[in-house]
Short mmCIF file of C-alpha atoms and ligand atoms in Angstrom, two decimals:
data_model
loop_
_atom_site.label_atom_id
_atom_site.label_comp_id
_atom_site.label_asym_id
_atom_site.label_seq_id
_atom_site.Cartn_x
_atom_site.Cartn_y
_atom_site.Cartn_z
CA MET A 1 11.08 7.16 15.99
CA LEU A 2 8.38 8.27 13.55
CA HIS A 3 8.27 5.06 11.51
CA GLY A 4 9.05 6.68 8.22
CA PHE A 5 6.60 9.55 8.72
CA GLY A 6 7.57 13.21 8.83
CA THR A 7 6.31 16.43 10.31
CA THR A 8 4.43 19.35 8.81
CA ALA A 9 5.71 22.94 8.88
CA ALA A 10 3.77 23.34 12.12
CA GLY A 11 5.65 20.39 13.60
CA HIS A 12 2.65 18.04 13.57
CA LEU A 13 2.77 14.41 12.50
CA GLU A 14 2.44 14.14 8.73
CA MET A 15 1.23 11.11 6.79
CA GLY A 16 0.96 10.96 3.02
CA GLY A 17 1.22 14.75 2.87
CA CYS A 18 -1.65 15.22 5.36
CA ASP A 19 -1.51 16.74 8.82
CA ALA A 20 -2.63 14.15 11.38
CA LEU A 21 -4.50 16.79 13.37
CA ASP A 22 -6.47 17.82 10.28
CA LEU A 23 -7.35 14.17 9.64
CA ALA A 24 -8.55 13.69 13.21
CA ARG A 25 -10.62 16.86 13.00
CA ALA A 26 -12.12 16.05 9.59
CA PHE A 27 -12.89 12.36 10.09
CA GLY A 28 -13.10 11.93 13.87
CA THR A 29 -11.30 9.45 16.09
CA PRO A 30 -10.44 6.68 16.48
CA LEU A 31 -9.28 6.78 12.90
CA HIS A 32 -7.23 4.34 10.88
CA VAL A 33 -4.91 6.14 8.51
CA LEU A 34 -3.19 4.18 5.77
CA ASP A 35 -0.34 5.72 3.79
CA GLU A 36 -0.95 4.52 0.24
CA GLY A 37 2.55 5.48 -0.89
CA GLN A 38 4.14 3.36 1.84
CA MET A 39 1.89 0.43 1.01
CA ARG A 40 2.81 0.67 -2.67
CA ALA A 41 6.50 0.94 -1.82
CA SER A 42 6.29 -2.28 0.22
CA LEU A 43 4.51 -4.07 -2.62
CA ARG A 44 7.16 -2.91 -5.09
CA ALA A 45 9.96 -3.99 -2.77
CA TYR A 46 8.70 -7.58 -3.02
CA ARG A 47 8.12 -7.44 -6.75
CA GLU A 48 11.52 -5.93 -7.45
CA ALA A 49 13.33 -8.29 -5.10
CA LEU A 50 11.72 -11.29 -6.78
CA ALA A 51 12.66 -10.00 -10.20
CA ALA A 52 16.23 -9.29 -9.07
CA HIS A 53 16.93 -12.42 -7.07
CA TYR A 54 14.96 -15.20 -8.68
CA PRO A 55 15.82 -16.16 -12.24
CA ALA A 56 12.46 -17.75 -13.10
CA PRO A 57 8.86 -16.51 -12.96
CA SER A 58 7.54 -15.39 -9.60
CA ARG A 59 4.18 -14.46 -8.20
CA PRO A 60 3.73 -12.23 -5.15
CA VAL A 61 0.39 -12.48 -3.41
CA PHE A 62 -1.06 -10.10 -0.80
CA ALA A 63 -2.29 -11.95 2.30
CA SER A 64 -5.48 -9.94 2.49
CA LYS A 65 -6.30 -11.16 6.02
CA ALA A 66 -3.86 -8.52 7.26
CA LEU A 67 -6.19 -5.78 6.04
CA CYS A 68 -8.98 -6.98 3.80
CA VAL A 69 -10.92 -4.02 2.48
CA VAL A 70 -11.76 -3.22 -1.12
CA ALA A 71 -9.20 -0.40 -1.38
CA THR A 72 -6.23 -2.46 -0.16
CA CYS A 73 -7.12 -5.27 -2.58
CA GLN A 74 -7.29 -2.69 -5.38
CA VAL A 75 -3.86 -1.27 -4.55
CA ALA A 76 -2.24 -4.70 -4.20
CA HIS A 77 -3.71 -5.89 -7.48
CA GLN A 78 -2.69 -2.71 -9.29
CA GLU A 79 0.87 -3.37 -8.14
CA GLY A 80 0.82 -6.80 -9.74
CA PHE A 81 -0.04 -8.92 -6.71
CA GLY A 82 -2.44 -11.80 -6.52
CA ILE A 83 -4.72 -11.95 -3.48
CA ASP A 84 -4.61 -14.61 -0.78
CA VAL A 85 -8.12 -15.22 0.55
CA VAL A 86 -9.37 -17.49 3.32
CA SER A 87 -13.12 -17.06 3.25
CA MET A 88 -16.04 -16.24 1.00
CA GLY A 89 -15.97 -12.80 2.59
CA GLU A 90 -12.41 -12.18 1.46
CA ILE A 91 -13.18 -13.57 -2.01
CA HIS A 92 -16.18 -11.26 -2.24
CA THR A 93 -14.13 -8.25 -1.11
CA ALA A 94 -11.41 -8.94 -3.65
CA ARG A 95 -14.05 -9.41 -6.35
CA LEU A 96 -15.51 -6.00 -5.53
CA ALA A 97 -11.99 -4.64 -5.90
CA GLY A 98 -12.03 -5.90 -9.49
CA VAL A 99 -9.61 -8.76 -8.85
CA PRO A 100 -10.34 -11.67 -11.20
CA ALA A 101 -10.90 -14.87 -9.25
CA ALA A 102 -8.09 -16.44 -11.26
CA ASP A 103 -5.68 -14.13 -9.41
CA MET A 104 -6.81 -15.39 -6.01
CA ILE A 105 -5.37 -18.16 -3.96
CA PHE A 106 -7.70 -19.78 -1.49
CA HIS A 107 -6.45 -20.86 1.95
CA GLY A 108 -8.13 -22.21 5.05
CA SER A 109 -7.75 -25.09 7.45
CA ASN A 110 -11.38 -26.17 7.33
CA LYS A 111 -12.93 -25.09 4.08
CA THR A 112 -16.54 -26.14 3.94
CA PRO A 113 -18.13 -27.86 0.93
CA GLU A 114 -20.09 -24.65 0.37
CA GLU A 115 -16.88 -22.58 0.27
CA LEU A 116 -15.14 -25.00 -2.08
CA ARG A 117 -18.11 -25.00 -4.46
CA TYR A 118 -18.21 -21.20 -4.33
CA ALA A 119 -14.47 -20.94 -5.02
CA LEU A 120 -14.67 -23.36 -7.95
CA ARG A 121 -17.74 -21.66 -9.38
CA GLU A 122 -16.00 -18.28 -9.16
CA GLY A 123 -12.91 -19.76 -10.79
CA VAL A 124 -10.45 -19.10 -7.99
CA GLY A 125 -6.95 -19.61 -9.37
CA ARG A 126 -5.46 -21.89 -6.74
CA ILE A 127 -6.82 -23.81 -3.81
CA VAL A 128 -4.29 -24.56 -1.11
CA VAL A 129 -5.37 -27.91 0.27
CA ASP A 130 -4.79 -28.18 3.99
CA ASN A 131 -5.84 -31.70 4.98
CA PHE A 132 -7.05 -35.12 3.80
CA TYR A 133 -10.70 -34.29 4.38
CA GLU A 134 -10.41 -31.35 2.00
CA LEU A 135 -8.58 -33.42 -0.59
CA GLU A 136 -11.37 -35.99 -0.67
CA LEU A 137 -14.04 -33.27 -0.69
CA LEU A 138 -12.37 -31.66 -3.68
CA ASP A 139 -12.31 -34.98 -5.47
CA GLU A 140 -16.03 -35.35 -4.90
CA ILE A 141 -16.95 -31.76 -5.73
CA THR A 142 -14.84 -31.50 -8.89
CA ARG A 143 -16.44 -34.68 -10.22
CA GLU A 144 -19.91 -33.41 -9.36
CA MET A 145 -19.24 -29.97 -10.90
CA GLU A 146 -17.27 -31.45 -13.80
CA CYS A 147 -14.46 -28.96 -13.37
CA ASP A 148 -10.79 -29.13 -12.45
CA ALA A 149 -9.20 -27.70 -9.31
CA GLU A 150 -5.65 -26.36 -9.49
CA VAL A 151 -4.15 -26.98 -6.09
CA LEU A 152 -1.10 -26.57 -3.91
CA LEU A 153 -0.65 -28.71 -0.83
CA ARG A 154 0.04 -26.90 2.39
CA LEU A 155 2.86 -28.59 4.24
CA THR A 156 4.22 -28.05 7.73
CA PRO A 157 7.97 -28.25 7.41
CA GLY A 158 8.55 -28.63 11.16
CA ILE A 159 10.15 -25.21 11.66
CA GLU A 160 9.36 -23.16 14.75
CA PRO A 161 10.40 -19.52 14.39
CA HIS A 162 10.82 -17.25 17.40
CA THR A 163 7.53 -15.42 17.54
CA HIS A 164 4.44 -15.46 19.71
CA LYS A 165 3.15 -19.02 20.08
CA ALA A 166 -0.30 -18.09 18.78
CA ILE A 167 1.16 -17.14 15.41
CA ILE A 168 3.55 -20.04 14.80
CA THR A 169 2.07 -22.22 12.09
CA GLY A 170 4.85 -24.32 10.60
CA GLY A 171 5.76 -26.51 13.60
CA VAL A 172 4.89 -30.16 14.06
CA ASP A 173 2.09 -29.38 16.53
CA SER A 174 -0.06 -27.22 14.26
CA LYS A 175 -3.63 -27.41 13.05
CA PHE A 176 -2.38 -26.41 9.60
CA GLY A 177 -1.16 -28.51 6.75
CA PHE A 178 0.34 -31.91 6.08
CA GLY A 179 3.38 -32.67 8.21
CA ILE A 180 6.52 -33.56 6.30
CA LEU A 181 8.07 -35.28 9.32
CA GLY A 182 5.17 -37.59 10.11
CA GLY A 183 4.70 -38.78 6.52
CA ASP A 184 1.34 -37.08 5.88
CA ALA A 185 2.85 -34.82 3.24
CA GLU A 186 4.06 -37.76 1.20
CA GLN A 187 0.73 -39.52 1.50
CA ALA A 188 -1.06 -36.32 0.41
CA VAL A 189 1.13 -35.94 -2.68
CA ARG A 190 0.49 -39.55 -3.68
CA ARG A 191 -3.25 -39.20 -3.13
CA ALA A 192 -3.52 -35.87 -4.97
CA LEU A 193 -1.72 -37.36 -7.98
CA GLU A 194 -4.38 -40.09 -8.14
CA LEU A 195 -7.35 -37.74 -8.30
CA PRO A 196 -8.47 -37.12 -11.89
CA ARG A 197 -9.74 -33.57 -11.54
CA VAL A 198 -7.36 -32.34 -8.86
CA ARG A 199 -4.34 -30.85 -10.57
CA LEU A 200 -1.40 -30.72 -8.21
CA ARG A 201 0.62 -27.64 -9.19
CA GLY A 202 2.97 -27.50 -6.26
CA LEU A 203 3.61 -27.02 -2.58
CA HIS A 204 2.99 -24.33 0.02
CA SER A 205 4.34 -23.51 3.46
CA HIS A 206 3.80 -20.66 5.87
CA ILE A 207 5.73 -20.98 9.10
CA GLY A 208 4.44 -18.07 11.17
CA SER A 209 4.19 -14.33 11.43
CA GLN A 210 6.19 -11.35 12.75
CA ILE A 211 9.41 -13.28 12.13
CA LEU A 212 12.48 -11.10 12.51
CA GLU A 213 15.19 -13.46 11.27
CA VAL A 214 15.97 -14.92 7.87
CA GLU A 215 17.07 -18.29 9.24
CA PRO A 216 13.69 -19.93 9.87
CA PHE A 217 12.57 -19.01 6.35
CA VAL A 218 15.76 -20.53 4.97
CA LEU A 219 15.26 -23.72 6.95
CA ALA A 220 11.69 -24.00 5.73
CA ALA A 221 12.69 -23.41 2.09
CA GLU A 222 15.35 -26.11 2.39
CA ALA A 223 12.89 -28.55 3.92
CA MET A 224 10.36 -27.84 1.17
CA MET A 225 12.88 -28.27 -1.65
CA ASP A 226 14.28 -31.45 -0.10
CA PHE A 227 10.78 -32.83 0.12
CA ALA A 228 10.06 -31.83 -3.48
CA GLY A 229 13.27 -33.54 -4.58
CA ARG A 230 12.33 -36.73 -2.80
CA MET A 231 8.79 -36.67 -4.20
CA LYS A 232 10.05 -36.16 -7.72
CA GLU A 233 12.06 -39.38 -7.37
CA GLN A 234 9.57 -41.43 -5.46
CA ALA A 235 6.17 -40.24 -6.65
CA GLY A 236 6.77 -38.42 -9.92
CA LEU A 237 5.82 -34.99 -8.52
CA THR A 238 6.35 -32.02 -10.84
CA LEU A 239 6.90 -28.90 -8.77
CA ALA A 240 5.52 -26.17 -11.03
CA GLU A 241 4.97 -23.75 -8.15
CA LEU A 242 6.49 -23.24 -4.73
CA ASN A 243 4.74 -20.89 -2.34
CA LEU A 244 6.83 -20.02 0.71
CA GLY A 245 4.11 -18.02 2.47
CA GLY A 246 4.38 -14.75 4.32
CA GLY A 247 5.61 -13.98 7.81
CA LEU A 248 8.22 -11.23 7.57
CA GLY A 249 8.10 -9.05 10.68
CA ILE A 250 7.85 -5.28 10.93
CA ARG A 251 8.97 -2.54 13.33
CA TYR A 252 6.52 -1.96 16.13
CA THR A 253 9.18 -0.65 18.50
CA GLU A 254 12.93 -0.01 18.32
CA GLU A 255 13.63 -3.57 19.43
CA HIS A 256 12.13 -4.98 16.21
CA GLN A 257 14.71 -4.95 13.42
CA PRO A 258 13.35 -7.02 10.54
CA PRO A 259 15.59 -8.01 7.64
CA GLU A 260 15.10 -6.15 4.36
CA VAL A 261 12.69 -7.75 1.91
CA ALA A 262 15.54 -8.02 -0.60
CA THR A 263 17.72 -9.90 1.92
CA LEU A 264 14.98 -12.41 2.57
CA VAL A 265 14.11 -12.90 -1.09
CA HIS A 266 17.77 -13.21 -2.05
CA ALA A 267 18.29 -15.95 0.55
CA LEU A 268 15.18 -17.83 -0.57
CA GLY A 269 16.04 -17.50 -4.25
CA GLU A 270 19.49 -18.97 -3.68
CA ILE A 271 18.15 -22.02 -1.87
CA VAL A 272 15.47 -22.77 -4.41
CA VAL A 273 17.89 -22.43 -7.30
CA ALA A 274 20.62 -24.50 -5.64
CA ARG A 275 18.33 -27.30 -4.54
CA ALA A 276 16.42 -27.37 -7.81
CA ARG A 277 19.74 -27.95 -9.53
CA ARG A 278 20.71 -30.61 -6.99
CA TYR A 279 17.50 -32.54 -7.58
CA GLY A 280 17.20 -31.90 -11.31
CA ILE A 281 13.96 -29.96 -10.85
CA ALA A 282 13.02 -27.20 -13.31
CA LEU A 283 12.78 -23.89 -11.42
CA PRO A 284 9.25 -23.55 -10.04
CA THR A 285 7.29 -20.29 -10.09
CA LEU A 286 8.19 -18.80 -6.72
CA MET A 287 5.26 -17.40 -4.79
CA LEU A 288 5.38 -15.33 -1.60
CA GLU A 289 2.34 -14.11 0.30
CA PRO A 290 3.21 -11.28 2.69
CA GLY A 291 0.51 -9.48 4.64
CA ARG A 292 1.87 -7.64 7.66
CA SER A 293 4.98 -6.33 5.87
CA ILE A 294 2.74 -4.80 3.16
CA VAL A 295 0.30 -2.83 5.30
CA GLY A 296 1.59 -2.92 8.87
CA GLU A 297 3.90 0.08 8.97
CA ALA A 298 1.77 2.02 6.49
CA GLY A 299 -1.00 2.20 9.10
CA VAL A 300 -1.37 4.58 12.03
CA THR A 301 -4.32 4.85 14.41
CA LEU A 302 -5.29 8.28 15.71
CA TYR A 303 -7.08 8.53 19.05
CA THR A 304 -8.34 11.34 21.23
CA MET A 305 -6.97 11.12 24.74
CA GLY A 306 -9.42 11.47 27.63
CA ALA A 307 -9.25 10.45 31.27
CA VAL A 308 -5.84 10.37 32.93
CA LYS A 309 -5.55 8.39 36.13
CA ALA A 310 -2.29 8.55 38.05
CA ILE A 311 -1.82 5.94 40.76
CA PRO A 312 1.23 7.20 42.64
CA GLY A 313 4.03 4.68 42.76
CA VAL A 314 2.11 2.29 40.54
CA ARG A 315 1.17 3.51 37.07
CA THR A 316 -0.52 6.27 35.13
CA TYR A 317 -3.33 5.31 32.79
CA VAL A 318 -4.08 7.56 29.83
CA SER A 319 -7.36 6.50 28.27
CA VAL A 320 -8.13 6.81 24.58
CA ASP A 321 -11.39 6.57 22.65
CA GLY A 322 -10.53 3.18 21.13
CA GLY A 323 -9.45 -0.09 22.66
CA MET A 324 -9.36 -3.84 22.27
CA TYR A 325 -12.49 -3.81 20.11
CA GLU A 326 -10.52 -2.11 17.33
CA ASN A 327 -7.07 -3.44 18.24
CA PRO A 328 -7.12 -6.75 20.11
CA ARG A 329 -3.44 -7.49 19.47
CA THR A 330 -2.04 -6.38 22.81
CA ALA A 331 -4.59 -8.39 24.73
CA LEU A 332 -4.08 -11.42 22.47
CA TYR A 333 -0.36 -11.47 21.79
CA ASP A 334 1.24 -9.01 24.22
CA ALA A 335 1.90 -6.87 21.17
CA ARG A 336 4.10 -3.80 21.57
CA TYR A 337 3.49 -0.43 19.93
CA THR A 338 5.06 3.02 19.82
CA ALA A 339 2.98 6.17 20.19
CA VAL A 340 3.51 9.93 19.86
CA VAL A 341 1.41 12.99 20.51
CA ALA A 342 0.37 14.05 17.01
CA SER A 343 0.77 17.78 17.67
CA ARG A 344 4.42 17.37 18.79
CA PRO A 345 5.69 13.97 17.74
CA ASN A 346 9.31 14.88 18.42
CA ALA A 347 8.75 16.25 21.92
CA PRO A 348 11.02 14.46 24.39
CA ALA A 349 9.29 11.85 26.53
CA THR A 350 9.04 12.72 30.19
CA GLN A 351 6.89 9.87 31.48
CA THR A 352 5.95 6.25 30.95
CA VAL A 353 2.21 5.66 30.88
CA ALA A 354 -0.23 2.91 30.01
CA ILE A 355 -2.53 3.69 27.08
CA ALA A 356 -5.88 2.21 28.06
CA GLY A 357 -8.87 1.50 25.88
CA ARG A 358 -12.46 2.09 26.87
CA CYS A 359 -13.76 -1.45 27.02
CA CYS A 360 -15.03 -2.83 30.31
CA GLU A 361 -11.98 -4.97 30.96
CA SER A 362 -8.87 -4.32 33.01
CA GLY A 363 -6.89 -6.03 30.28
CA ASP A 364 -7.99 -3.47 27.71
CA VAL A 365 -4.66 -1.72 27.43
CA LEU A 366 -3.19 -0.92 24.02
CA ILE A 367 0.32 -0.05 25.21
CA TRP A 368 1.52 -0.96 28.69
CA GLU A 369 4.60 1.25 28.59
CA ALA A 370 4.34 4.24 26.29
CA SER A 371 6.98 6.96 26.55
CA LEU A 372 5.25 10.32 26.16
CA PRO A 373 5.58 13.98 27.05
CA ALA A 374 2.97 15.40 29.44
CA VAL A 375 -0.46 15.08 27.82
CA LYS A 376 -3.87 16.71 28.23
CA PRO A 377 -7.37 15.38 27.57
CA GLY A 378 -8.45 16.25 24.04
CA GLU A 379 -5.02 15.84 22.50
CA ILE A 380 -4.48 13.38 19.63
CA LEU A 381 -2.39 10.28 20.14
CA ALA A 382 -0.90 8.48 17.13
CA VAL A 383 -0.07 4.78 17.46
CA PHE A 384 2.28 3.45 14.78
CA SER A 385 2.32 0.18 12.84
CA THR A 386 -1.37 -0.58 13.20
CA GLY A 387 -2.06 -1.32 9.53
CA ALA A 388 -1.98 -5.10 9.83
CA TYR A 389 -4.37 -7.26 11.87
CA ASN A 390 -5.99 -4.32 13.64
CA TYR A 391 -8.97 -3.33 11.54
CA SER A 392 -9.16 -6.86 10.14
CA MET A 393 -9.48 -8.32 13.66
CA ALA A 394 -11.71 -5.60 15.04
CA GLY A 395 -15.14 -6.32 16.48
CA ASN A 396 -17.96 -4.54 18.23
CA TYR A 397 -17.34 -5.52 21.85
CA ASN A 398 -19.28 -3.22 24.17
CA ARG A 399 -21.11 -2.15 21.01
CA TYR A 400 -18.51 0.32 19.96
CA PRO A 401 -18.73 1.15 16.27
CA ARG A 402 -15.64 0.25 14.25
CA PRO A 403 -13.52 3.26 13.23
CA ALA A 404 -13.32 4.78 9.78
CA MET A 405 -10.27 4.31 7.59
CA VAL A 406 -8.73 6.91 5.31
CA MET A 407 -6.05 6.32 2.74
CA VAL A 408 -3.72 9.25 2.36
CA ARG A 409 -1.61 10.07 -0.65
CA GLU A 410 0.04 13.29 -1.83
CA GLY A 411 -1.94 15.40 0.58
CA VAL A 412 -5.31 13.89 -0.35
CA PRO A 413 -7.24 11.82 2.21
CA ARG A 414 -9.83 9.37 0.89
CA VAL A 415 -12.28 7.54 3.10
CA VAL A 416 -11.96 3.86 2.20
CA VAL A 417 -14.04 2.51 5.10
CA GLU A 418 -16.80 4.56 6.65
CA ARG A 419 -17.16 4.77 10.40
CA GLU A 420 -19.88 2.43 11.64
CA THR A 421 -22.99 4.10 12.96
CA LEU A 422 -25.18 3.17 15.92
CA ASP A 423 -27.72 1.84 13.44
CA ASP A 424 -25.09 -0.38 11.86
CA LEU A 425 -24.58 -1.94 15.27
CA VAL A 426 -28.19 -3.05 15.59
CA ARG A 427 -28.88 -3.76 11.92
CA LYS A 428 -29.03 -7.52 12.42
CA ASP A 429 -30.86 -7.48 15.75
CA VAL A 430 -34.38 -8.85 15.64
CA PRO A 431 -36.59 -7.69 18.54
CA LEU A 432 -38.97 -10.16 20.14
CA PRO A 433 -42.66 -9.42 19.57
CA ALA A 434 -43.89 -6.76 22.02
N1 LLP B 1 -0.07 -16.92 4.26
C1 LLP B 1 -0.76 -17.64 5.15
C2 LLP B 1 -1.21 -18.98 4.78
C3 LLP B 1 -1.06 -17.11 6.40
O1 LLP B 1 -1.75 -17.83 7.27
C4 LLP B 1 -0.63 -15.81 6.73
C5 LLP B 1 -0.94 -15.22 8.03
C6 LLP B 1 0.08 -15.08 5.78
C7 LLP B 1 0.37 -15.68 4.54
C8 LLP B 1 0.57 -13.67 6.01
O2 LLP B 1 1.48 -13.61 7.04
P1 LLP B 1 2.16 -12.21 7.40
O3 LLP B 1 3.05 -11.83 6.24
O4 LLP B 1 1.09 -11.24 7.60
O5 LLP B 1 2.93 -12.50 8.63
N2 LLP B 1 -3.29 -12.00 13.72
C9 LLP B 1 -1.88 -12.23 13.96
C10 LLP B 1 -1.18 -12.71 12.72
C11 LLP B 1 -1.80 -13.95 12.14
C12 LLP B 1 -1.17 -14.38 10.86
C13 LLP B 1 -2.09 -15.32 10.15
N3 LLP B 1 -1.60 -15.82 8.92
C14 LLP B 1 -1.26 -10.93 14.47
O6 LLP B 1 -1.98 -9.95 14.63
O7 LLP B 1 -0.08 -10.89 14.76
#
């Protein structure tokens, strides 16, 4: 399983027309490699599916949190996506990518007054209001700044998809959004409609991430449309926009078989159209905000293998020059990954080993059970599907510098994030007087 990647004439792993061994040699390891062609293909799959399966305007948005760097925001915007941002840092990154603030949609479960002022000053297109505190803050700030805020309300439709509990967001017990079931959502709609400078454009939901079935999305879309229908009757809500969030899963291992983007979008389109007709609602602009399914499978991390420790009858640890500081997902979510040796990706596996990182923690293991051929120190390991929530969640634990990232396309590698240096690591340290 090479996750859509091929091999070079020499039999090495190939990404975007580049030999993985050449990339490792030229840019060092650990190295994030992002296949620009694959990322663009994923973006187009959403755009085309929306155009094919939804008979009214639509707006895809890239959830930049999955991989927020200037280059990914550039690519997403070039492909006609808006950018979902959750912080001033993400807004700033998207701005540097040339994305007009009007094409950004601002999320967050505890936006500060400073962030809201910044977003309004920049002219961010939509603010997704998460709670009553934020709604009242916006009222105050829009009056003070004498400007309008175009908002969606984030609702929790009470759907709990099968995914890791840390990444479920649409259930009743969630820090996010206004619950439909408890009545908060209704109260929020009524309140928003009272506020003179808060323009309620529509509703938003995001039920979780790495979801591998269509059903929970369908249930959420139904719950949202039913709520919109009720609010039209009871509160005079006009649903100009409906944002059904992101969450589509990707293939990390063979066991993950996500639905096609087109299948998901088709199912959602049908529900929105049918229920809009049922409730006499004009078709809203349909927004989706995928992150993982845009960049996840396009990303590969290359490592150099080092120490090998075999504990007979127990386990063999193969250590690499990265670890939880650049990919915390295994430690956080028991994430699963597939790896190959970059010089012979199709070589039959002869052993099951643990791929360990180099942080000072026993739990710093990237893959607990990797199937590999015999390996030697100095060889390059490629771990697939690391494009989403790896670099964006990386840190400097143990003062390891964060890896570089190259985007590859048609045989040309371009550095889009430079490797951190030792000086970068201490740049903000302030020594005490001697
Ligand atoms: N929209 C909202 C409001 C979100 O909170 C998220 C992700 C997305 C869209 C994009 O979801 P995606 O299509 O990427 O599933 N760090 C975790 C995932 C956290 C997801 C956070 N929100 C992980 O590594 O699995």
